[in-house]
XYZ file of C-alpha atoms in Angstrom:
613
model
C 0.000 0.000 0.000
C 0.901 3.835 0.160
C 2.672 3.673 3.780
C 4.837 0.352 1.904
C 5.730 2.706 -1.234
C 8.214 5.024 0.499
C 11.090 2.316 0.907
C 13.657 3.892 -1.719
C 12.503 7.424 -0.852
C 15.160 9.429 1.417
C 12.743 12.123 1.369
C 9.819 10.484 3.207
C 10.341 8.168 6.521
C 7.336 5.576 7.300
C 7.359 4.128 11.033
C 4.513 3.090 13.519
C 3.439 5.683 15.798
C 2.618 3.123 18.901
C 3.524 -0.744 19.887
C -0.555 -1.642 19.713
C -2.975 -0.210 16.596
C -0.523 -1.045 13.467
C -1.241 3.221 12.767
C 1.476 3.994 10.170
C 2.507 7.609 9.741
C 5.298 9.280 7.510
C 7.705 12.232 8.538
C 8.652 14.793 5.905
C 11.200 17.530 6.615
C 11.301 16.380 10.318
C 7.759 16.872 10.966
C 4.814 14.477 10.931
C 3.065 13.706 8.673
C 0.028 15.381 9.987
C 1.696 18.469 8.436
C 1.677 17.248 4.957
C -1.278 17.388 2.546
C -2.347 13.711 1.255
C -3.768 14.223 -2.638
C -4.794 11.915 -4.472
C -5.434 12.747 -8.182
C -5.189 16.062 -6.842
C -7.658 16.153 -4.301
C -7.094 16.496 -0.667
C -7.868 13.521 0.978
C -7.888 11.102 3.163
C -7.368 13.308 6.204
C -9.588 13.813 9.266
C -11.152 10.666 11.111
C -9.274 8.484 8.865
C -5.781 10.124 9.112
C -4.257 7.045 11.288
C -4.759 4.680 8.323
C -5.156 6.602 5.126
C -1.950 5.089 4.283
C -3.427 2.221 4.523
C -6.230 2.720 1.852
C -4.796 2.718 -1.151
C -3.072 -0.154 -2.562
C -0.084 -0.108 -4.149
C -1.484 -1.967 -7.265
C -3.485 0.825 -7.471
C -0.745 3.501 -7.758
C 0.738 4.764 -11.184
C 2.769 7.418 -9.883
C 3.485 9.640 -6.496
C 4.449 12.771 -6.782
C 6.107 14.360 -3.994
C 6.358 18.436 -3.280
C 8.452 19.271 -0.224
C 7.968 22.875 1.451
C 4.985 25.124 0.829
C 3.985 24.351 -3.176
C 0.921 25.640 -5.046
C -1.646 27.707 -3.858
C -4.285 25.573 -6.246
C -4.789 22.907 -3.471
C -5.491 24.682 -0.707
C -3.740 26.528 2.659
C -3.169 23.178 4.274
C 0.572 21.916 3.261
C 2.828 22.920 5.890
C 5.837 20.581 5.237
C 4.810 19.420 1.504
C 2.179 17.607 -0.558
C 1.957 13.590 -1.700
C 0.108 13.386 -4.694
C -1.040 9.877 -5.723
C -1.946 9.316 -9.421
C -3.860 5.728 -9.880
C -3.853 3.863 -12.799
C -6.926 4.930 -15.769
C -8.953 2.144 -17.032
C -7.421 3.331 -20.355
C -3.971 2.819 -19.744
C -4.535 -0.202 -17.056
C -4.707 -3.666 -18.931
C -8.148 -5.133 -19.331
C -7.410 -7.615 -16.450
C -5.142 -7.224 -13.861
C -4.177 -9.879 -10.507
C -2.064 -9.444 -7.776
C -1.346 -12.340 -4.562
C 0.132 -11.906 -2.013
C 1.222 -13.971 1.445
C 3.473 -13.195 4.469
C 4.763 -15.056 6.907
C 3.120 -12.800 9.286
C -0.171 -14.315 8.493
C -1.615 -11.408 6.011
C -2.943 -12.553 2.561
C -3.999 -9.859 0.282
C -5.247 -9.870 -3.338
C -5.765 -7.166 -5.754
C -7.673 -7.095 -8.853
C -8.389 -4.802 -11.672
C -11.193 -5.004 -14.229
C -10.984 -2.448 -17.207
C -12.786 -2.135 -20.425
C -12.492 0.786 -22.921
C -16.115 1.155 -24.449
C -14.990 3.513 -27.723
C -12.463 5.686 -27.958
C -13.572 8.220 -25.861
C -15.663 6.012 -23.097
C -13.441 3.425 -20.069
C -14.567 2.098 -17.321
C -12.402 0.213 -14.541
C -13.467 -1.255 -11.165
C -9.983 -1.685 -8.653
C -11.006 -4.566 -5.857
C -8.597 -5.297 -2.631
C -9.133 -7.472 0.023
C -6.714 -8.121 3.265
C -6.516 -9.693 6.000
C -4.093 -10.267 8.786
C -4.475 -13.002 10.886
C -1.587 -14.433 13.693
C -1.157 -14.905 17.395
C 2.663 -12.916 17.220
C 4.361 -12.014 20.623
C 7.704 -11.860 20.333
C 8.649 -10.071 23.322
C 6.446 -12.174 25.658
C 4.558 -9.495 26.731
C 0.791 -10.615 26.531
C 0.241 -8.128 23.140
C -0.253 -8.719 19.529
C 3.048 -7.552 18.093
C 1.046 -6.859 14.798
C -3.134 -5.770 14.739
C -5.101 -8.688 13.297
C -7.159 -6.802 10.196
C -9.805 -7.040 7.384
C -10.034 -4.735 5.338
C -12.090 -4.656 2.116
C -11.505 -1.850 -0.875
C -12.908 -0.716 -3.450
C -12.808 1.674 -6.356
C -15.173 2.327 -9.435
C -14.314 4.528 -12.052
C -15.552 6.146 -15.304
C -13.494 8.296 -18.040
C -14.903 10.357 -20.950
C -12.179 11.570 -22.898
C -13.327 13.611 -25.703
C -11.324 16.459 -27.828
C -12.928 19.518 -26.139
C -14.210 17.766 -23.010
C -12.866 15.731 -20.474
C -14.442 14.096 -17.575
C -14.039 11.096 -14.862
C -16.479 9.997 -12.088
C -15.146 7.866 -8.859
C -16.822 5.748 -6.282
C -14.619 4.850 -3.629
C -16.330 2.394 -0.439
C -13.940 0.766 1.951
C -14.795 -1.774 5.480
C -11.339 -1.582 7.658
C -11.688 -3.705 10.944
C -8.282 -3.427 13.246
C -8.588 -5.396 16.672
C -5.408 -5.557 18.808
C -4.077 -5.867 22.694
C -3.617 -8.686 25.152
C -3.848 -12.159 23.176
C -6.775 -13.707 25.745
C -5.572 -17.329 25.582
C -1.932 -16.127 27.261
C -3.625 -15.029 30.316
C -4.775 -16.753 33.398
C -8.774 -17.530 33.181
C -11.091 -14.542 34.491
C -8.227 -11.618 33.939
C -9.619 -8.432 32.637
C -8.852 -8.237 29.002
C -7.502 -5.584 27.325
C -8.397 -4.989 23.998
C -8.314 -2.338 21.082
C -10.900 -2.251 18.512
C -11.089 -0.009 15.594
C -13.738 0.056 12.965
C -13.854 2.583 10.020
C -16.117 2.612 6.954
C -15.814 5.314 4.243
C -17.266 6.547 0.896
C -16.381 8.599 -1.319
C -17.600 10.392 -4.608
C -14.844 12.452 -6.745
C -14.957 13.744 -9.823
C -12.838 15.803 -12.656
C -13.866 18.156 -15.343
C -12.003 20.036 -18.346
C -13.000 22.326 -20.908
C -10.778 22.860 -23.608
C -12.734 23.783 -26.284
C -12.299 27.970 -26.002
C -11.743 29.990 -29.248
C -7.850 30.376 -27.556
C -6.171 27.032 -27.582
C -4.159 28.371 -24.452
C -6.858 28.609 -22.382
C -8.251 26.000 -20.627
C -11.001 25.486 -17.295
C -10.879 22.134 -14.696
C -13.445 21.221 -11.769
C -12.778 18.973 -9.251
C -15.041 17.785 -6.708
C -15.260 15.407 -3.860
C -17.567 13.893 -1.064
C -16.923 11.694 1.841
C -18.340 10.249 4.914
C -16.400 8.208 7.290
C -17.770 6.353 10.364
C -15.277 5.749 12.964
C -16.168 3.150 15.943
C -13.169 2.574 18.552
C -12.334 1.728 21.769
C -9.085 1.181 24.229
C -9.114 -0.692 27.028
C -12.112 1.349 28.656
C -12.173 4.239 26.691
C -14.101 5.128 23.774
C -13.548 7.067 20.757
C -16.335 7.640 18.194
C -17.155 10.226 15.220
C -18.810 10.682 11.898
C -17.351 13.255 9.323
C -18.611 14.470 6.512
C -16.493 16.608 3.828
C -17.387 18.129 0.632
C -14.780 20.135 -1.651
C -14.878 22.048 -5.206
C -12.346 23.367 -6.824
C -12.539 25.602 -9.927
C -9.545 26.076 -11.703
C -8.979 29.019 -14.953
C -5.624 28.825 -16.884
C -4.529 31.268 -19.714
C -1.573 32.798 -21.106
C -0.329 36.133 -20.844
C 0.829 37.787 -24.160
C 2.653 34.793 -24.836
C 3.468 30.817 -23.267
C 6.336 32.125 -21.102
C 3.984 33.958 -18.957
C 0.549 31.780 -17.767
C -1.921 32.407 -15.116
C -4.015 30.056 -13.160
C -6.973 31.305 -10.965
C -10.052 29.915 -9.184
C -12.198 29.442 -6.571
C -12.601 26.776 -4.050
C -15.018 25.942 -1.117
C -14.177 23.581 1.507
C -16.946 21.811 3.984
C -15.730 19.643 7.457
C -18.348 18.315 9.648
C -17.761 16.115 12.572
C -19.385 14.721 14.733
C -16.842 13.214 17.287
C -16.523 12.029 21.232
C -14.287 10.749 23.040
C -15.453 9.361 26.389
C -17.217 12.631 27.542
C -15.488 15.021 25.623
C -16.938 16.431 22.970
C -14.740 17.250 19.442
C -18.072 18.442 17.062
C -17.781 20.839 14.847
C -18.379 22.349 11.491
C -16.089 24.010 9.012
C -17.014 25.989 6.438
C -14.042 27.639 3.976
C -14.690 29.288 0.570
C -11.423 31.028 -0.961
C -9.935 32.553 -3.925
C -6.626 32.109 -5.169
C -4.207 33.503 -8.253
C -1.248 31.923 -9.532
C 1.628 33.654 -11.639
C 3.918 31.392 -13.673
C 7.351 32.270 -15.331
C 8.867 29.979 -18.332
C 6.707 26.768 -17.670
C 6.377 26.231 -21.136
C 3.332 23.521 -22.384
C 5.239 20.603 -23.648
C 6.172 20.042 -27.280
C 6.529 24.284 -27.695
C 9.008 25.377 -29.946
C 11.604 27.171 -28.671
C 11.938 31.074 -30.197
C 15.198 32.391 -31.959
C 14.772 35.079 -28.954
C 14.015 32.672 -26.454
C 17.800 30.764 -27.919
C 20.022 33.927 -27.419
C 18.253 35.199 -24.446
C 20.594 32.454 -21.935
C 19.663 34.192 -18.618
C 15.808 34.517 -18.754
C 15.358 30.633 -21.013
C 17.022 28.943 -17.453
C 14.550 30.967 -15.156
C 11.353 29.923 -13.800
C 9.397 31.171 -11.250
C 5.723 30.159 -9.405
C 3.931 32.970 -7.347
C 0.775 32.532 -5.848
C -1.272 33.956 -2.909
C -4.868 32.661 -2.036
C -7.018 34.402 0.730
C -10.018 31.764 2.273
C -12.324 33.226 4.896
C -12.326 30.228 7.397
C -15.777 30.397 9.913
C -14.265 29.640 12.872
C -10.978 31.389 12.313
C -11.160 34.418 10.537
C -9.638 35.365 7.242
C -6.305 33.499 6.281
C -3.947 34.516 4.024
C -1.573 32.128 2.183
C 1.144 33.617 -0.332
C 3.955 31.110 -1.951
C 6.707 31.179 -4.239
C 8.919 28.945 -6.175
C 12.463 30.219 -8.251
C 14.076 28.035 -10.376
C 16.986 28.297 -12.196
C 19.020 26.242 -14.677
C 22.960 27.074 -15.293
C 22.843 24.702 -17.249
C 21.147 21.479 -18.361
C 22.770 19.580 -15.691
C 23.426 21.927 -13.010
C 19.926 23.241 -11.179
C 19.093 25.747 -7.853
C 15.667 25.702 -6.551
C 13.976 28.262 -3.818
C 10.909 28.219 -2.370
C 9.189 29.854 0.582
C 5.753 30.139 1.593
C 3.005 30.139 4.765
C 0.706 26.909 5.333
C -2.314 26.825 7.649
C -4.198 23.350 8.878
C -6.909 22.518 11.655
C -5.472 20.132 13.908
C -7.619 17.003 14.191
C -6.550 16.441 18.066
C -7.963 12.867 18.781
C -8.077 10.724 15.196
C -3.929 12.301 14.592
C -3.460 11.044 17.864
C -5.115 8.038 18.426
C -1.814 6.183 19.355
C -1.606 7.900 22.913
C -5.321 6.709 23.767
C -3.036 3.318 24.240
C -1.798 4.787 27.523
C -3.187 4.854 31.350
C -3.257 8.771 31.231
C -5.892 10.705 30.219
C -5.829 12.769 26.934
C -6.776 16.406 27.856
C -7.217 19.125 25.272
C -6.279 22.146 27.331
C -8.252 25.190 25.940
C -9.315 26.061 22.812
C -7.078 25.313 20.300
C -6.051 27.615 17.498
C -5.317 26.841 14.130
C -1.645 25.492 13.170
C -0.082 28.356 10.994
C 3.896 28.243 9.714
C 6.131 29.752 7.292
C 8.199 27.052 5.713
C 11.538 28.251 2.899
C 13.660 25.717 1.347
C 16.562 25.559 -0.966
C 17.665 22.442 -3.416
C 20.683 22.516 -5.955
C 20.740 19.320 -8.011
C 24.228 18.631 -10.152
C 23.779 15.639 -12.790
C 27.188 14.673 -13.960
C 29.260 11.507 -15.486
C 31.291 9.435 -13.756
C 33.432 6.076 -15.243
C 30.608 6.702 -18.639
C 27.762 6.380 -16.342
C 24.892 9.078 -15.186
C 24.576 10.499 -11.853
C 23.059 12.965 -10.078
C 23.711 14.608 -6.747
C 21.178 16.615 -4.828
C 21.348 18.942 -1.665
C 18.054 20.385 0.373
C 17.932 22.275 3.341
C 14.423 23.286 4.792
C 13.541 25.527 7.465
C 10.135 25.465 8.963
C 8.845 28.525 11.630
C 5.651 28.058 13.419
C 3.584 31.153 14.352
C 0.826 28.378 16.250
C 1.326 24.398 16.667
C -0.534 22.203 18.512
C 1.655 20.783 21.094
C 1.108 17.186 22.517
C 2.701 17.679 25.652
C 3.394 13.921 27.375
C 6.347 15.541 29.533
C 4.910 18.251 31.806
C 2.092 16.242 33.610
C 2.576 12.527 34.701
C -0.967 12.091 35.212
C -1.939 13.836 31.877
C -1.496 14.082 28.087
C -2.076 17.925 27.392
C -3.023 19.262 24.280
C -2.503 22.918 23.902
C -1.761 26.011 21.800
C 2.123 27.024 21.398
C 4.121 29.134 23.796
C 7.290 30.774 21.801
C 9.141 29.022 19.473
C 9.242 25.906 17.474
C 10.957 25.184 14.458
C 11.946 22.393 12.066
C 15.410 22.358 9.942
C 16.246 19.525 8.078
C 19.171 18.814 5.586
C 19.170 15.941 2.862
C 21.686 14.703 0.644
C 21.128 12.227 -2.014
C 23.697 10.661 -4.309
C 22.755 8.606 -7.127
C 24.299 6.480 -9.721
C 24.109 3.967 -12.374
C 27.036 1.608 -12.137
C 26.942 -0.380 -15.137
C 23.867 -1.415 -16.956
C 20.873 -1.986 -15.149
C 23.163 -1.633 -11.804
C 22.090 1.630 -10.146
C 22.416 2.581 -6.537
C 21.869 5.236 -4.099
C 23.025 7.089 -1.184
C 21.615 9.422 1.161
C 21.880 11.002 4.696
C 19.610 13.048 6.408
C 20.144 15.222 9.408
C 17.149 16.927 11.543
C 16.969 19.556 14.028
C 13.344 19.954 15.364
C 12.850 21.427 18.859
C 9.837 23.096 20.375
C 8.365 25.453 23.467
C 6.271 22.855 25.724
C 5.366 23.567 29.352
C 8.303 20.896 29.611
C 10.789 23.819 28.854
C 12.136 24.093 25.282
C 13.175 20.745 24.492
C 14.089 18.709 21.100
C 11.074 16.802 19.679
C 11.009 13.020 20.910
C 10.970 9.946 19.309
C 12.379 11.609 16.316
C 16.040 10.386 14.971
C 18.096 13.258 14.433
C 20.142 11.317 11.718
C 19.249 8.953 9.156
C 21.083 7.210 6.518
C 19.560 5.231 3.373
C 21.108 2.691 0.875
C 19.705 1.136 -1.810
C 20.898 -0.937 -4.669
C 18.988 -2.110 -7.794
C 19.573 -4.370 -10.935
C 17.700 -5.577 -13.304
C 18.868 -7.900 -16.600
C 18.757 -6.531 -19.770
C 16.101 -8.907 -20.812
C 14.026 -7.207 -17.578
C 13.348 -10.735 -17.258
C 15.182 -10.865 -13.456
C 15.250 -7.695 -11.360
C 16.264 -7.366 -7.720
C 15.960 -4.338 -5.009
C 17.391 -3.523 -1.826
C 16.955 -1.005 0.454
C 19.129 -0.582 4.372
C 17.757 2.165 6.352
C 19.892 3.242 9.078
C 18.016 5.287 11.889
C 19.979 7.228 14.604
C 19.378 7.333 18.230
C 15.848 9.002 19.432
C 15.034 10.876 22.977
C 12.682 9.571 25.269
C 10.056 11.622 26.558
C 11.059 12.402 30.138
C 9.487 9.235 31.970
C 10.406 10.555 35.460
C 7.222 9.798 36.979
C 7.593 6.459 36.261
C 9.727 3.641 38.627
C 13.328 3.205 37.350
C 12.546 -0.795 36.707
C 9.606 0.146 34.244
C 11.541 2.408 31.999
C 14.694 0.117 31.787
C 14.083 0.242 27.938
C 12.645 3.852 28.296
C 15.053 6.243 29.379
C 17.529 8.752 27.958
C 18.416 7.990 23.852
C 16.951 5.113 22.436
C 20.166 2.716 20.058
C 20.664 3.237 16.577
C 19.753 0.823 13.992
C 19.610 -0.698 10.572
C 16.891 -2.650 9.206
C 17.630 -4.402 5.439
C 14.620 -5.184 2.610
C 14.611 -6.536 -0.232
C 12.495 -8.510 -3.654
C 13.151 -10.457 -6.732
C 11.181 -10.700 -9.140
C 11.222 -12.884 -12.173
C 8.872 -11.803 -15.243
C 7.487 -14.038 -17.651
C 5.086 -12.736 -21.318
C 1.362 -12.249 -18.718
C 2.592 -13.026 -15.389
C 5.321 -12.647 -12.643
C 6.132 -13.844 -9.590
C 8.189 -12.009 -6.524
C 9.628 -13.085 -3.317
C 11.539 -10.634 -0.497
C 11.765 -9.896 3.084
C 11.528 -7.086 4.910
C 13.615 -6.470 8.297
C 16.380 -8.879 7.963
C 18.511 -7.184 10.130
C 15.604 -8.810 12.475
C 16.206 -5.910 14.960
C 13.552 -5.084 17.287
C 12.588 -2.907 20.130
C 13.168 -4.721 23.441
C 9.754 -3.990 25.508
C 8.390 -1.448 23.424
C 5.504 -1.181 25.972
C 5.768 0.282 29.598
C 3.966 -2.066 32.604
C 2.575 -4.408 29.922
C 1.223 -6.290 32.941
C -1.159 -3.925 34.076
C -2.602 -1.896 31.007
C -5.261 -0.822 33.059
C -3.172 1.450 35.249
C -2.164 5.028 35.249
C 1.677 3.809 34.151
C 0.656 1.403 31.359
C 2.013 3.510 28.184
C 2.335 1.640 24.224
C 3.252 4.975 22.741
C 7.009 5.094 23.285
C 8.108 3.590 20.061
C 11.167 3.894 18.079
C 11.858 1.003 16.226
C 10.210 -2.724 14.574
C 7.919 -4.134 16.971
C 8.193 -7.286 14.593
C 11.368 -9.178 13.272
C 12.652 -10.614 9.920
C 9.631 -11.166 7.465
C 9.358 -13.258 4.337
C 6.451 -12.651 1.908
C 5.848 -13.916 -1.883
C 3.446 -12.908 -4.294
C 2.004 -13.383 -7.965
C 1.080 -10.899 -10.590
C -1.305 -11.604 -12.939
C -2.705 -9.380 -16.835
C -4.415 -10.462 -19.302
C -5.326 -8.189 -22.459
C -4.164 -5.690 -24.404
């Protein structure tokens, strides 16, 4: 799925937020990835009650591409990226083969199959229907604490989807219904008869209508118009241990979108409208997280030397060498937000080429985002303290600028590329989730001073020989915050990572074979003072670096192939990842103090399946 798709990607980390629900989340720039806006086709979504598994939802058969913006990008999607935007294309019934089949077992106990079912009605008519169905079933407890080491889940997927694709109009109209079931905790038949079970039960069920419009018939061939549109509802159901979360949200979004050009293609403008509706309905024991958001905004985008593709290049354009390697995206939207006020969002992107091989990149820009308090943090429900939101809470607003210089070059005959990014993210308001300053409470509050993000990346890459590639990267993050704690580096986050990966694939492309080592410096514990010195043996000061290796081969016949890997086989894994596992329903029972694999070496193998032209 989407949380599995990040493995060669230095840019985005993937790790489990707690030791109990299976919740994936990714880290971008140092920060959660609360603080980066989830698209798919282009769309916000996924976010809100189903933020701890949206990850989750989309399987990677599905996927044709992901696009990933880091720092503050367009102004066309909305206010909310803070640290960047994930954009997930999935594969047209057009392009997709007619029939499509994907197995898939694990060691682990979780089978999963895929299918796709296309047909293209005329040439401007398809239709495709994408079906997934999981399920994870084991009695894993490898650190002989009473707990499932993994969630045992069933999930069932779903996506229908029709394209009209005609030479002045274009349109597509999605159905997407999903049925996720996650039940974890103590495994019953390890305890002693009549002991109080603790369990964690999680039930979501979603659908969701989207759809895409495009004019292009105007008397100007430049000029063109889009819609997009979306509706969900989500139904969350969930407990933990004795306490009960529970919500129902309902979303609607429309985006209009104008684009012309300005005297000629090296100058274009793209403006709209957009209207955003949030409504939840949402407890958690006797707290009460309703409400309703209602955001209609305007935005303008100015674009320098984005040329359409295929446009022939002027004589003027030729001798001018300064302004033909410039490029430049300006925008500023303005959304009047009920609850909040007016907000005011401007961004820029500068680009410039010295040549065709040697690139600098600046951006800069100001994000906004309502925190969703309780479904972002669902992994600290899995502790004996209370969750407390402490006030009201404003809304999360930061200025993020970033700079990237990317050098392509040849080395012993062969390509490579090497690419340097340093970001810098300022927060005016953050929610803080304060599990320091009270030992008898999880706070949620508004900021106090300063926090800030900075985070450095390096990538090297480099093709070997042929069909030998690998690459090399290290990134280094330095995120610290203002928490009634005292101003204090950001826990649980490694300050230094390091990522190796190695692919080859035969010149037939009958054979190919991918690695990836991910090498994760040592995290800070929260301060666990309150707690006795034997229960935080595992729990105290920096947590150990470590490596975990993953890998698959795959061997491709004419309609079919078949893959084997492994992921983990370092087999590292935290040593009691969960504090007083042997009384979860006390006040020092905590799951949330993760760093590392909860799970050790797994194997997995899996079939792929087309038929069709």
């Amino acid at each position: 799925n989407l949380a599995e798709s990040f493995s060669t990607n230095a840019a985005v980390d993937v790790g489990y937020s707690d030791a109990v629900t299976g919740a994936r989340e990714i880290q971008l720039l140092g920060l959660r990835g609360t603080y980066t806006q989830l698209m798919v086709e282009n769309r916000p979504s996924m976010g809100g009650l189903g933020s701890p598994f949206a990850l989750e939802y989309l399987p990677g058969s599905w996927l044709s591409s992901i696009q990933i913006s880091k720092g503050t990008s367009t102004v066309q999607n909305g206010y909310q990226a803070i640290a960047g935007q994930i954009n997930s294309e999935l594969v047209k019934p057009f392009q997709d083969k007619p029939l499509f089949v994907n197995l898939y077992g694990s060691t682990f106990g979780r089978g999963e199959i895929n299918v796709h079912l296309n047909k293209k009605i005329n040439d401007k008519w398809s239709a495709g229907t994408l079906l997934h169905a999981s399920k994870m079933k084991n009695n894993l407890d490898g650190n002989d604490d009473n707990f499932y080491d993994t969630p045992q889940t069933d999930l069932l997927d779903g996506m229908f989807r029709l394209f009209y694709r005609g030479e002045l109009f274009r349109a597509q109209f999605n159905v997407h219904a999903l049925r996720d079931r996650h039940t974890s905790g103590q495994i019953a038949d390890k305890l002693p008869a009549g002991t109080p079970i603790y369990s964690i039960r999680q039930d979501h069920d979603r659908v969701e209508v989207f759809g895409k419009m495009g004019y292009l018939g105007f008397k100007d061939l430049n000029n063109t118009m889009g819609f997009i549109t979306n509706a969900s509802w989500h139904q969350l159901d969930s407990y933990y241990g004795n306490r009960f979360h529970s919500g129902v949200q309902r979303n609607a979004y429309a985006n209009l979108i104008y684009s012309t050009y300005i005297n000629n293609t090296d100058h274009k403008l793209n403006m709209g409208a957009s209207y955003l509706y949030d409504n939840y309905d949402e407890q958690l024991d006797d707290y009460d997280a309703s409400r309703t958001e209602s955001v209609p905004g305007i935005f303008m985008e100015y674009s320098f030397g984005q040329k359409p593709e295929n446009h022939p290049e002027t004589e003027e354009e030729s001798n001018n060498s300064f302004w033909k390697g410039f490029g430049l995206i300006a925008g500023m939207r303005v959304d009047k937000h009920n609850l909040f006020g007016m907000l005011y969002t401007p961004r820029m992107n500068l680009k410039y080429n010295f040549s065709e091989k040697s690139i600098v990149r600046l951006s800069a820009g100001r994000g906004f985002r309502t925190a969703n308090v309780i479904a972002e943090n669902v992994s600290l429900l899995a502790s004996g303290r209370p969750f407390v939101v402490d006030g009201d809470l404003d809304m999360e607003d930061a200025w993020n600028f970033g700079l990237n210089y990317t050098q392509k070059f040849v080395l012993g005959g062969k390509e490579g590329s090497l690419a340097l990014d340093a970001f810098r993210t300022d927060f005016n308001n953050q929610i803080i989730i304060d599990r320091q300053h009270d030992p008898n409470r999880i706070l949620a509050y508004n900021l106090k001073g300063k926090s800030f993000s900075n985070s450095f990346l390096a990538v090297w890459s480099q093709d070997i020989i042929d069909g030998l590639d690998i690459k090399l990267a290290y990134k280094f993050n330095d995120v610290k915050m203002n928490s009634r704690h005292g101003f204090h580096e950001m826990p649980l986050l490694a300050m230094h990572r390091g990522l190796v990966t190695v692919g080859y694939e035969t010149r037939d492309e009958k054979w190919a074979l991918h690695t990836n080592l991910q090498l994760v410096g040592r995290m800070s514990f929260p301060d666990n003072e309150q707690y006795t010195p034997e229960l935080i043996e595992f729990h105290s000061g920096k947590s150990p670096a470590y490596a975990t290796l993953g890998g698959q081969l795959t061997r491709k016949f004419d309609k079919w192939e078949v893959y084997i890997g492994g992921e983990n086989l370092t087999n590292y894994t935290q040593a009691q990842p969960i504090i007083d596992a042997d009384n979860p329903f006390g006040q020092d029972f905590n799951a949330t103090q993760v760093y590392g694999p909860i799970t050790g070496a797994m194997g997995y193998v899996g079939l792929r399946f087309e038929l069709g032209e």
